[in-house]
Amino acid sequence: MSTHDELPLADYDHLPLSALQHRIRGLGAEQLGQLLEYERSHADRLPVVEVLTARLRQLESGATPSPGEPGAEPLPERPSPPRGGSPVTPQTAAEPSPPPRHGHPDHPGQTE
């Protein structure tokens, strides 16, 4: 069984599915089998298992590993971190309001 450090894709556990689909195109059947074995024994995520299995079937049917479409930009592997902080400042914050009252004498069944 493969360990995380022996996997053919760096940061495999953190790749979003879209990036994984792109990155596995360059792998051979043995490397895909290694990822599939690792995935099934660890997270066992169904969408990931399906993508790996489908690509393995393509290779077994005669497809060849490829780096992807020439000139195609790979999808970002991780979302970009949010920019900056909150635009709220003490000058733009709402005025604090008092807590709600626990009843009103004009409404039956409520006390003040």
Short mmCIF file of N, CA, C and O in Angstrom, two decimals, residues 12-53:
data_model
loop_
_atom_site.label_atom_id
_atom_site.label_comp_id
_atom_site.label_asym_id
_atom_site.label_seq_id
_atom_site.Cartn_x
_atom_site.Cartn_y
_atom_site.Cartn_z
N TYR A 12 -1.84 15.43 -3.26
CA TYR A 12 -3.00 14.69 -3.77
C TYR A 12 -4.23 14.88 -2.89
O TYR A 12 -5.32 15.13 -3.40
N ASP A 13 -4.06 14.79 -1.58
CA ASP A 13 -5.20 14.88 -0.66
C ASP A 13 -5.89 16.24 -0.68
O ASP A 13 -7.01 16.37 -0.23
N HIS A 14 -5.21 17.25 -1.19
CA HIS A 14 -5.76 18.61 -1.17
C HIS A 14 -6.21 19.11 -2.54
O HIS A 14 -6.63 20.25 -2.66
N LEU A 15 -6.10 18.27 -3.55
CA LEU A 15 -6.49 18.70 -4.89
C LEU A 15 -8.01 18.68 -5.04
O LEU A 15 -8.65 17.68 -4.72
N PRO A 16 -8.59 19.77 -5.55
CA PRO A 16 -10.02 19.71 -5.86
C PRO A 16 -10.23 18.75 -7.04
O PRO A 16 -9.31 18.49 -7.83
N LEU A 17 -11.43 18.23 -7.16
CA LEU A 17 -11.73 17.24 -8.19
C LEU A 17 -11.40 17.74 -9.59
O LEU A 17 -10.84 17.01 -10.41
N SER A 18 -11.68 19.01 -9.88
CA SER A 18 -11.40 19.54 -11.21
C SER A 18 -9.90 19.52 -11.52
O SER A 18 -9.50 19.21 -12.64
N ALA A 19 -9.07 19.84 -10.55
CA ALA A 19 -7.62 19.81 -10.76
C ALA A 19 -7.13 18.37 -10.88
O ALA A 19 -6.25 18.08 -11.69
N LEU A 20 -7.73 17.49 -10.10
CA LEU A 20 -7.34 16.08 -10.16
C LEU A 20 -7.63 15.51 -11.54
O LEU A 20 -6.80 14.82 -12.12
N GLN A 21 -8.79 15.83 -12.10
CA GLN A 21 -9.15 15.35 -13.44
C GLN A 21 -8.12 15.78 -14.47
O GLN A 21 -7.78 15.02 -15.37
N HIS A 22 -7.63 16.98 -14.36
CA HIS A 22 -6.62 17.48 -15.29
C HIS A 22 -5.28 16.80 -15.06
O HIS A 22 -4.60 16.40 -16.01
N ARG A 23 -4.88 16.69 -13.81
CA ARG A 23 -3.54 16.19 -13.49
C ARG A 23 -3.36 14.70 -13.76
O ARG A 23 -2.26 14.26 -14.04
N ILE A 24 -4.43 13.90 -13.67
CA ILE A 24 -4.26 12.46 -13.86
C ILE A 24 -4.09 12.08 -15.33
O ILE A 24 -3.70 10.96 -15.62
N ARG A 25 -4.35 13.00 -16.24
CA ARG A 25 -4.21 12.68 -17.67
C ARG A 25 -2.78 12.31 -18.04
O ARG A 25 -2.56 11.58 -18.99
N GLY A 26 -1.82 12.80 -17.30
CA GLY A 26 -0.42 12.51 -17.60
C GLY A 26 0.11 11.26 -16.92
O GLY A 26 1.27 10.90 -17.09
N LEU A 27 -0.74 10.57 -16.15
CA LEU A 27 -0.29 9.39 -15.41
C LEU A 27 -0.56 8.12 -16.19
O LEU A 27 -1.51 8.02 -16.96
N GLY A 28 0.29 7.12 -15.94
CA GLY A 28 0.09 5.80 -16.53
C GLY A 28 -0.81 4.95 -15.65
O GLY A 28 -1.20 5.33 -14.55
N ALA A 29 -1.12 3.76 -16.14
CA ALA A 29 -2.04 2.85 -15.44
C ALA A 29 -1.50 2.47 -14.05
O ALA A 29 -2.27 2.40 -13.09
N GLU A 30 -0.21 2.25 -13.94
CA GLU A 30 0.37 1.86 -12.65
C GLU A 30 0.21 2.99 -11.62
O GLU A 30 -0.15 2.76 -10.47
N GLN A 31 0.47 4.21 -12.06
CA GLN A 31 0.34 5.35 -11.15
C GLN A 31 -1.12 5.58 -10.76
O GLN A 31 -1.42 5.88 -9.61
N LEU A 32 -2.03 5.42 -11.72
CA LEU A 32 -3.46 5.55 -11.40
C LEU A 32 -3.90 4.47 -10.41
O LEU A 32 -4.67 4.73 -9.49
N GLY A 33 -3.40 3.27 -10.62
CA GLY A 33 -3.71 2.17 -9.69
C GLY A 33 -3.22 2.49 -8.29
O GLY A 33 -3.89 2.18 -7.30
N GLN A 34 -2.07 3.10 -8.20
CA GLN A 34 -1.50 3.50 -6.91
C GLN A 34 -2.41 4.53 -6.23
O GLN A 34 -2.71 4.42 -5.03
N LEU A 35 -2.87 5.53 -6.99
CA LEU A 35 -3.77 6.54 -6.43
C LEU A 35 -5.10 5.91 -6.01
O LEU A 35 -5.65 6.25 -4.95
N LEU A 36 -5.61 5.02 -6.83
CA LEU A 36 -6.89 4.38 -6.53
C LEU A 36 -6.80 3.54 -5.26
O LEU A 36 -7.68 3.60 -4.40
N GLU A 37 -5.72 2.81 -5.12
CA GLU A 37 -5.51 2.01 -3.91
C GLU A 37 -5.43 2.91 -2.67
O GLU A 37 -6.04 2.64 -1.65
N TYR A 38 -4.67 4.01 -2.80
CA TYR A 38 -4.54 4.95 -1.69
C TYR A 38 -5.90 5.57 -1.33
O TYR A 38 -6.27 5.66 -0.17
N GLU A 39 -6.63 6.00 -2.36
CA GLU A 39 -7.93 6.65 -2.13
C GLU A 39 -8.90 5.70 -1.43
O GLU A 39 -9.56 6.08 -0.47
N ARG A 40 -8.97 4.48 -1.90
CA ARG A 40 -9.91 3.51 -1.30
C ARG A 40 -9.55 3.17 0.13
O ARG A 40 -10.43 2.89 0.94
N SER A 41 -8.28 3.20 0.49
CA SER A 41 -7.88 2.86 1.85
C SER A 41 -7.85 4.07 2.79
O SER A 41 -7.63 3.91 3.98
N HIS A 42 -8.07 5.26 2.25
CA HIS A 42 -8.05 6.45 3.10
C HIS A 42 -9.40 7.15 3.08
O HIS A 42 -10.29 6.76 3.80
N ALA A 43 -9.58 8.15 2.27
CA ALA A 43 -10.82 8.94 2.27
C ALA A 43 -11.97 8.22 1.58
O ALA A 43 -13.12 8.38 1.95
N ASP A 44 -11.67 7.43 0.56
CA ASP A 44 -12.68 6.67 -0.19
C ASP A 44 -13.82 7.57 -0.67
O ASP A 44 -14.99 7.26 -0.49
N ARG A 45 -13.44 8.69 -1.30
CA ARG A 45 -14.43 9.64 -1.83
C ARG A 45 -14.95 9.11 -3.16
O ARG A 45 -14.20 8.90 -4.10
N LEU A 46 -16.26 8.89 -3.23
CA LEU A 46 -16.86 8.28 -4.41
C LEU A 46 -16.57 9.05 -5.69
O LEU A 46 -16.17 8.44 -6.69
N PRO A 47 -16.72 10.39 -5.74
CA PRO A 47 -16.41 11.08 -7.00
C PRO A 47 -14.95 10.90 -7.44
O PRO A 47 -14.68 10.77 -8.63
N VAL A 48 -14.04 10.86 -6.50
CA VAL A 48 -12.62 10.68 -6.83
C VAL A 48 -12.38 9.26 -7.35
O VAL A 48 -11.70 9.07 -8.36
N VAL A 49 -12.97 8.27 -6.68
CA VAL A 49 -12.82 6.88 -7.12
C VAL A 49 -13.38 6.73 -8.54
O VAL A 49 -12.77 6.07 -9.39
N GLU A 50 -14.52 7.36 -8.81
CA GLU A 50 -15.12 7.27 -10.15
C GLU A 50 -14.22 7.89 -11.22
O GLU A 50 -14.06 7.33 -12.30
N VAL A 51 -13.63 9.05 -10.92
CA VAL A 51 -12.74 9.71 -11.89
C VAL A 51 -11.51 8.85 -12.15
O VAL A 51 -11.11 8.66 -13.30
N LEU A 52 -10.91 8.34 -11.09
CA LEU A 52 -9.71 7.51 -11.25
C LEU A 52 -10.03 6.23 -12.02
O LEU A 52 -9.28 5.82 -12.91
N THR A 53 -11.15 5.60 -11.69
CA THR A 53 -11.56 4.35 -12.35
C THR A 53 -11.85 4.59 -13.83
O THR A 53 -11.45 3.79 -14.69
#
